[in-house]
Amino acid sequence: EMLQEALPALKKAEEALKVIEPKDISVIRNLPNPPPLIRNILDCILILFGKKILPVKMDHELSRKLGGGWAIEASWSEAKKLMTKPGFLNDLETYLDRPNNLNDETCDILKNSYFAMPSYTEENAAKVSNACVGLLKWTMAMVEFYLINKKVIPLKDKLALQEALLEKAQMKKNAAEADLAIAEGELRATQEEYDEANRKQQALIDDANLCNKRLENAHRLISGLGDERERWMASSKSLLNEIIQLTGD
């Protein structure tokens, strides 16, 4: 949310740079006696790119012309070299995408020396040219972004740490769930084996019960046949006696 505060300024700076054409930079570069504001804006750009500039000191003559206040001697010769470089505008547009000179010291110099000048405003830049407005907006947007992003970085680091911990916890959870799935699979397999063993045991019990019943039936049959045999033998013996008696008679 804090970083979102810097985005409007960045977008504004990007849009301002889009209206600047190489010919506009060429016009600025070839000015024989550029206005102090242009010199100061280019000094800021030199600082942001880590280029050589003159030691920061007051330009008393310029200060008198401006009616007092800050007036710093500009490094115009170095600025002209920077603007001569091919791809100067592209370097501005892609500044945050590459290693740069944005740091606390740079931002302090720009804010307390250049941005503090009463003349360093969009309104005054508009009196010079649209290109001047775009370059001024860009310098201020870079500093604003850095100062806000500086506060956001610890939050980003904290978020990254929490995300790493969450990822680690998620990995542990996934591993535990995988182990649980394996254990549940083994339990199902064991349960199926147990159920199958129970079915076989029950089948054996049923077979044993059936055999026992058949044995009981067989015993009853044999016992019944035994009784019939005794009766048959008794009848046979009685019949034999009767035959003997009849023969005797």
C-alpha positions as a LaTeX table, in Angstrom:
\begin{tabular}{lrrr}
\hline
Residue & $x$ (\AA) & $y$ (\AA) & $z$ (\AA) \\
\hline
Glu1 & 0.00 & 0.00 & 0.00 \\
Met2 & 2.84 & 2.40 & 0.81 \\
Leu3 & 4.51 & 1.64 & $-2.51$ \\
Gln4 & 1.29 & 2.58 & $-4.28$ \\
Glu5 & 1.83 & 6.14 & $-3.09$ \\
Ala6 & 4.89 & 6.46 & $-5.34$ \\
Leu7 & 3.28 & 4.95 & $-8.41$ \\
Pro8 & 1.31 & 8.06 & $-9.46$ \\
Ala9 & 4.52 & 10.11 & $-9.45$ \\
Leu10 & 6.31 & 7.44 & $-11.47$ \\
Lys11 & 3.46 & 7.25 & $-13.96$ \\
Lys12 & 3.45 & 11.04 & $-14.21$ \\
Ala13 & 7.19 & 11.05 & $-14.88$ \\
Glu14 & 6.86 & 8.29 & $-17.51$ \\
Glu15 & 4.14 & 10.21 & $-19.32$ \\
Ala16 & 6.21 & 13.40 & $-19.17$ \\
Leu17 & 9.21 & 11.63 & $-20.70$ \\
Lys18 & 7.08 & 10.25 & $-23.53$ \\
Val19 & 6.40 & 13.73 & $-24.89$ \\
Ile20 & 10.13 & 14.48 & $-25.03$ \\
Glu21 & 11.75 & 13.75 & $-28.38$ \\
Pro22 & 15.46 & 13.48 & $-29.19$ \\
Lys23 & 15.25 & 16.80 & $-31.01$ \\
Asp24 & 14.07 & 18.45 & $-27.77$ \\
Ile25 & 17.19 & 17.17 & $-26.00$ \\
Ser26 & 19.29 & 18.38 & $-28.92$ \\
Val27 & 17.80 & 21.87 & $-28.57$ \\
Ile28 & 18.59 & 21.92 & $-24.84$ \\
Arg29 & 22.11 & 20.61 & $-25.41$ \\
Asn30 & 22.91 & 23.27 & $-27.98$ \\
Leu31 & 21.68 & 26.22 & $-25.94$ \\
Pro32 & 24.60 & 28.69 & $-25.75$ \\
Asn33 & 23.45 & 30.05 & $-22.42$ \\
Pro34 & 20.79 & 27.76 & $-20.91$ \\
Pro35 & 18.54 & 29.09 & $-18.13$ \\
Pro36 & 19.68 & 28.27 & $-14.58$ \\
Leu37 & 16.72 & 25.91 & $-14.06$ \\
Ile38 & 17.78 & 23.71 & $-17.00$ \\
Arg39 & 21.33 & 23.63 & $-15.65$ \\
Asn40 & 20.05 & 22.59 & $-12.23$ \\
Ile41 & 17.77 & 19.89 & $-13.65$ \\
Leu42 & 20.66 & 18.42 & $-15.61$ \\
Asp43 & 22.85 & 18.56 & $-12.51$ \\
Cys44 & 20.23 & 16.42 & $-10.75$ \\
Ile45 & 20.27 & 13.96 & $-13.64$ \\
Leu46 & 24.08 & 13.82 & $-13.52$ \\
Ile47 & 23.93 & 13.03 & $-9.80$ \\
Leu48 & 21.30 & 10.33 & $-10.31$ \\
Phe49 & 23.50 & 8.70 & $-12.95$ \\
Gly50 & 26.57 & 8.99 & $-10.75$ \\
Lys51 & 28.36 & 11.27 & $-13.19$ \\
Lys52 & 31.01 & 13.85 & $-12.43$ \\
Ile53 & 29.76 & 17.24 & $-11.29$ \\
Leu54 & 31.39 & 20.38 & $-9.95$ \\
Pro55 & 31.59 & 20.64 & $-6.17$ \\
Val56 & 28.30 & 22.04 & $-4.88$ \\
Lys57 & 28.76 & 25.72 & $-4.10$ \\
Met58 & 26.77 & 28.91 & $-4.34$ \\
Asp59 & 26.64 & 30.96 & $-7.55$ \\
His60 & 26.37 & 34.38 & $-5.89$ \\
Glu61 & 25.87 & 36.29 & $-9.16$ \\
Leu62 & 22.97 & 34.03 & $-10.12$ \\
Ser63 & 21.58 & 34.32 & $-6.61$ \\
Arg64 & 21.49 & 38.11 & $-6.95$ \\
Lys65 & 19.72 & 37.82 & $-10.31$ \\
Leu66 & 17.13 & 35.53 & $-8.73$ \\
Gly67 & 16.60 & 37.89 & $-5.83$ \\
Gly68 & 18.38 & 35.73 & $-3.26$ \\
Gly69 & 18.05 & 32.12 & $-2.16$ \\
Trp70 & 19.80 & 29.00 & $-3.42$ \\
Ala71 & 21.77 & 29.29 & $-6.66$ \\
Ile72 & 24.29 & 26.48 & $-7.31$ \\
Glu73 & 27.00 & 26.48 & $-9.95$ \\
Ala74 & 25.99 & 23.93 & $-12.57$ \\
Ser75 & 28.17 & 21.31 & $-14.33$ \\
Trp76 & 26.93 & 22.19 & $-17.81$ \\
Ser77 & 29.86 & 20.70 & $-19.74$ \\
Glu78 & 29.27 & 17.29 & $-18.15$ \\
Ala79 & 25.53 & 17.60 & $-18.76$ \\
Lys80 & 26.12 & 18.20 & $-22.47$ \\
Lys81 & 28.26 & 15.03 & $-22.62$ \\
Leu82 & 25.46 & 13.02 & $-20.99$ \\
Met83 & 22.81 & 14.35 & $-23.39$ \\
Thr84 & 25.07 & 13.52 & $-26.36$ \\
Lys85 & 25.06 & 9.86 & $-25.38$ \\
Pro86 & 22.85 & 7.71 & $-27.71$ \\
Gly87 & 19.79 & 6.41 & $-25.91$ \\
Phe88 & 19.77 & 9.16 & $-23.29$ \\
Leu89 & 15.96 & 9.23 & $-23.12$ \\
Asn90 & 15.77 & 5.44 & $-22.97$ \\
Asp91 & 18.23 & 5.48 & $-20.07$ \\
Leu92 & 15.84 & 7.78 & $-18.22$ \\
Glu93 & 12.84 & 5.57 & $-18.94$ \\
Thr94 & 14.61 & 2.38 & $-17.82$ \\
Tyr95 & 16.53 & 3.92 & $-14.92$ \\
Leu96 & 14.83 & 1.86 & $-12.19$ \\
Asp97 & 15.28 & $-1.36$ & $-14.16$ \\
Arg98 & 19.08 & $-1.23$ & $-13.86$ \\
Pro99 & 21.66 & $-0.67$ & $-11.10$ \\
Asn100 & 21.57 & 3.04 & $-10.30$ \\
Asn101 & 22.87 & 5.72 & $-7.97$ \\
Leu102 & 19.74 & 6.05 & $-5.83$ \\
Asn103 & 20.74 & 6.09 & $-2.18$ \\
Asp104 & 20.28 & 8.17 & 0.97 \\
Glu105 & 23.17 & 10.50 & 0.18 \\
Thr106 & 22.01 & 11.16 & $-3.38$ \\
Cys107 & 18.45 & 11.89 & $-2.28$ \\
Asp108 & 19.64 & 14.18 & 0.54 \\
Ile109 & 21.74 & 16.21 & $-1.91$ \\
Leu110 & 18.89 & 16.54 & $-4.37$ \\
Lys111 & 16.20 & 17.34 & $-1.80$ \\
Asn112 & 18.20 & 19.72 & 0.36 \\
Ser113 & 20.22 & 21.46 & $-2.36$ \\
Tyr114 & 18.32 & 21.41 & $-5.66$ \\
Phe115 & 14.67 & 20.66 & $-4.85$ \\
Ala116 & 14.84 & 23.27 & $-2.08$ \\
Met117 & 15.42 & 26.02 & $-4.62$ \\
Pro118 & 12.31 & 28.21 & $-5.03$ \\
Ser119 & 12.77 & 28.04 & $-8.81$ \\
Tyr120 & 12.78 & 24.21 & $-8.96$ \\
Thr121 & 9.07 & 23.78 & $-9.75$ \\
Glu122 & 6.96 & 22.44 & $-12.60$ \\
Glu123 & 5.45 & 25.90 & $-13.10$ \\
Asn124 & 8.85 & 27.48 & $-13.68$ \\
Ala125 & 9.95 & 24.57 & $-15.87$ \\
Ala126 & 6.84 & 25.04 & $-18.03$ \\
Lys127 & 8.00 & 28.57 & $-18.78$ \\
Val128 & 11.13 & 27.13 & $-20.38$ \\
Ser129 & 9.84 & 24.10 & $-22.36$ \\
Asn130 & 7.81 & 20.90 & $-22.13$ \\
Ala131 & 11.04 & 18.92 & $-22.23$ \\
Cys132 & 12.25 & 20.84 & $-19.19$ \\
Val133 & 9.01 & 19.94 & $-17.35$ \\
Gly134 & 9.43 & 16.27 & $-18.18$ \\
Leu135 & 13.03 & 16.14 & $-16.97$ \\
Leu136 & 12.18 & 17.96 & $-13.74$ \\
Lys137 & 9.25 & 15.61 & $-13.01$ \\
Trp138 & 11.54 & 12.64 & $-13.62$ \\
Thr139 & 14.18 & 13.78 & $-11.11$ \\
Met140 & 11.60 & 14.40 & $-8.39$ \\
Ala141 & 9.77 & 11.12 & $-9.09$ \\
Met142 & 12.98 & 9.08 & $-8.75$ \\
Val143 & 13.70 & 10.56 & $-5.32$ \\
Glu144 & 10.10 & 10.14 & $-4.18$ \\
Phe145 & 10.08 & 6.52 & $-5.29$ \\
Tyr146 & 13.34 & 5.78 & $-3.47$ \\
Leu147 & 12.23 & 7.35 & $-0.19$ \\
Ile148 & 8.93 & 5.44 & $-0.20$ \\
Asn149 & 10.52 & 2.22 & $-1.39$ \\
Lys150 & 13.08 & 2.53 & 1.40 \\
Lys151 & 10.21 & 2.19 & 3.91 \\
Val152 & 8.66 & $-0.62$ & 1.91 \\
Ile153 & 11.82 & $-2.75$ & 1.64 \\
Pro154 & 11.72 & $-3.94$ & 5.30 \\
Leu155 & 8.06 & $-4.81$ & 4.79 \\
Lys156 & 8.97 & $-6.68$ & 1.60 \\
Asp157 & 11.71 & $-8.55$ & 3.47 \\
Lys158 & 9.29 & $-9.40$ & 6.27 \\
Leu159 & 6.71 & $-10.54$ & 3.73 \\
Ala160 & 9.35 & $-12.63$ & 1.93 \\
Leu161 & 10.31 & $-14.24$ & 5.25 \\
Gln162 & 6.68 & $-15.02$ & 6.08 \\
Glu163 & 6.14 & $-16.42$ & 2.59 \\
Ala164 & 9.26 & $-18.60$ & 3.00 \\
Leu165 & 7.99 & $-19.86$ & 6.36 \\
Leu166 & 4.56 & $-20.48$ & 4.84 \\
Glu167 & 6.12 & $-22.38$ & 1.95 \\
Lys168 & 8.16 & $-24.48$ & 4.40 \\
Ala169 & 5.06 & $-25.19$ & 6.46 \\
Gln170 & 3.14 & $-26.07$ & 3.30 \\
Met171 & 5.90 & $-28.49$ & 2.27 \\
Lys172 & 5.73 & $-30.16$ & 5.70 \\
Lys173 & 1.94 & $-30.33$ & 5.41 \\
Asn174 & 2.20 & $-31.87$ & 1.93 \\
Ala175 & 4.75 & $-34.43$ & 3.19 \\
Ala176 & 2.53 & $-35.28$ & 6.16 \\
Glu177 & $-0.48$ & $-35.66$ & 3.90 \\
Ala178 & 1.55 & $-37.93$ & 1.59 \\
Asp179 & 2.64 & $-40.06$ & 4.56 \\
Leu180 & $-0.95$ & $-40.15$ & 5.77 \\
Ala181 & $-2.15$ & $-41.26$ & 2.34 \\
Ile182 & 0.44 & $-44.07$ & 2.34 \\
Ala183 & $-0.55$ & $-45.11$ & 5.87 \\
Glu184 & $-4.24$ & $-45.06$ & 4.94 \\
Gly185 & $-3.48$ & $-47.16$ & 1.87 \\
Glu186 & $-1.56$ & $-49.66$ & 3.98 \\
Leu187 & $-4.39$ & $-49.67$ & 6.52 \\
Arg188 & $-6.93$ & $-50.35$ & 3.77 \\
Ala189 & $-4.76$ & $-53.18$ & 2.43 \\
Thr190 & $-4.35$ & $-54.63$ & 5.95 \\
Gln191 & $-8.09$ & $-54.29$ & 6.57 \\
Glu192 & $-8.82$ & $-56.07$ & 3.29 \\
Glu193 & $-6.40$ & $-58.86$ & 4.25 \\
Tyr194 & $-8.04$ & $-59.07$ & 7.68 \\
Asp195 & $-11.52$ & $-59.18$ & 6.15 \\
Glu196 & $-10.40$ & $-61.87$ & 3.68 \\
Ala197 & $-8.90$ & $-63.92$ & 6.53 \\
Asn198 & $-12.17$ & $-63.56$ & 8.44 \\
Arg199 & $-14.12$ & $-64.72$ & 5.40 \\
Lys200 & $-11.87$ & $-67.75$ & 5.02 \\
Gln201 & $-12.09$ & $-68.52$ & 8.73 \\
Gln202 & $-15.87$ & $-68.27$ & 8.62 \\
Ala203 & $-15.95$ & $-70.52$ & 5.55 \\
Leu204 & $-13.86$ & $-73.12$ & 7.42 \\
Ile205 & $-16.16$ & $-72.84$ & 10.45 \\
Asp206 & $-19.18$ & $-73.28$ & 8.20 \\
Asp207 & $-17.53$ & $-76.33$ & 6.55 \\
Ala208 & $-16.67$ & $-77.78$ & 9.96 \\
Asn209 & $-20.21$ & $-77.24$ & 11.19 \\
Leu210 & $-21.56$ & $-78.90$ & 8.06 \\
Cys211 & $-19.22$ & $-81.85$ & 8.54 \\
Asn212 & $-20.21$ & $-82.16$ & 12.18 \\
Lys213 & $-23.87$ & $-82.15$ & 11.19 \\
Arg214 & $-23.22$ & $-84.83$ & 8.59 \\
Leu215 & $-21.32$ & $-86.90$ & 11.16 \\
Glu216 & $-24.21$ & $-86.58$ & 13.59 \\
Asn217 & $-26.64$ & $-87.67$ & 10.88 \\
Ala218 & $-24.38$ & $-90.58$ & 10.04 \\
His219 & $-24.18$ & $-91.60$ & 13.71 \\
Arg220 & $-27.93$ & $-91.40$ & 14.02 \\
Leu221 & $-28.29$ & $-93.50$ & 10.89 \\
Ile222 & $-25.77$ & $-96.06$ & 12.09 \\
Ser223 & $-27.39$ & $-96.11$ & 15.51 \\
Gly224 & $-30.78$ & $-96.64$ & 13.88 \\
Leu225 & $-29.38$ & $-99.42$ & 11.72 \\
Gly226 & $-27.87$ & $-101.03$ & 14.82 \\
Asp227 & $-31.26$ & $-101.14$ & 16.51 \\
Glu228 & $-32.80$ & $-102.64$ & 13.39 \\
Arg229 & $-30.00$ & $-105.29$ & 13.30 \\
Glu230 & $-30.72$ & $-106.34$ & 16.86 \\
Arg231 & $-34.41$ & $-106.61$ & 16.11 \\
Trp232 & $-33.65$ & $-108.50$ & 12.94 \\
Met233 & $-31.35$ & $-110.92$ & 14.76 \\
Ala234 & $-33.93$ & $-111.44$ & 17.49 \\
Ser235 & $-36.62$ & $-112.10$ & 14.88 \\
Ser236 & $-34.29$ & $-114.47$ & 13.02 \\
Lys237 & $-33.50$ & $-116.40$ & 16.19 \\
Ser238 & $-37.17$ & $-116.68$ & 17.05 \\
Leu239 & $-38.00$ & $-117.85$ & 13.54 \\
Leu240 & $-35.24$ & $-120.47$ & 13.75 \\
Asn241 & $-36.66$ & $-121.83$ & 17.00 \\
Glu242 & $-40.10$ & $-122.01$ & 15.48 \\
Ile243 & $-38.70$ & $-123.95$ & 12.51 \\
Ile244 & $-36.93$ & $-126.38$ & 14.81 \\
Gln245 & $-40.07$ & $-126.93$ & 16.81 \\
Leu246 & $-42.14$ & $-127.48$ & 13.69 \\
Thr247 & $-39.60$ & $-130.01$ & 12.43 \\
Gly248 & $-39.67$ & $-131.86$ & 15.73 \\
Asp249 & $-43.39$ & $-131.99$ & 15.77 \\
\hline
\end{tabular}
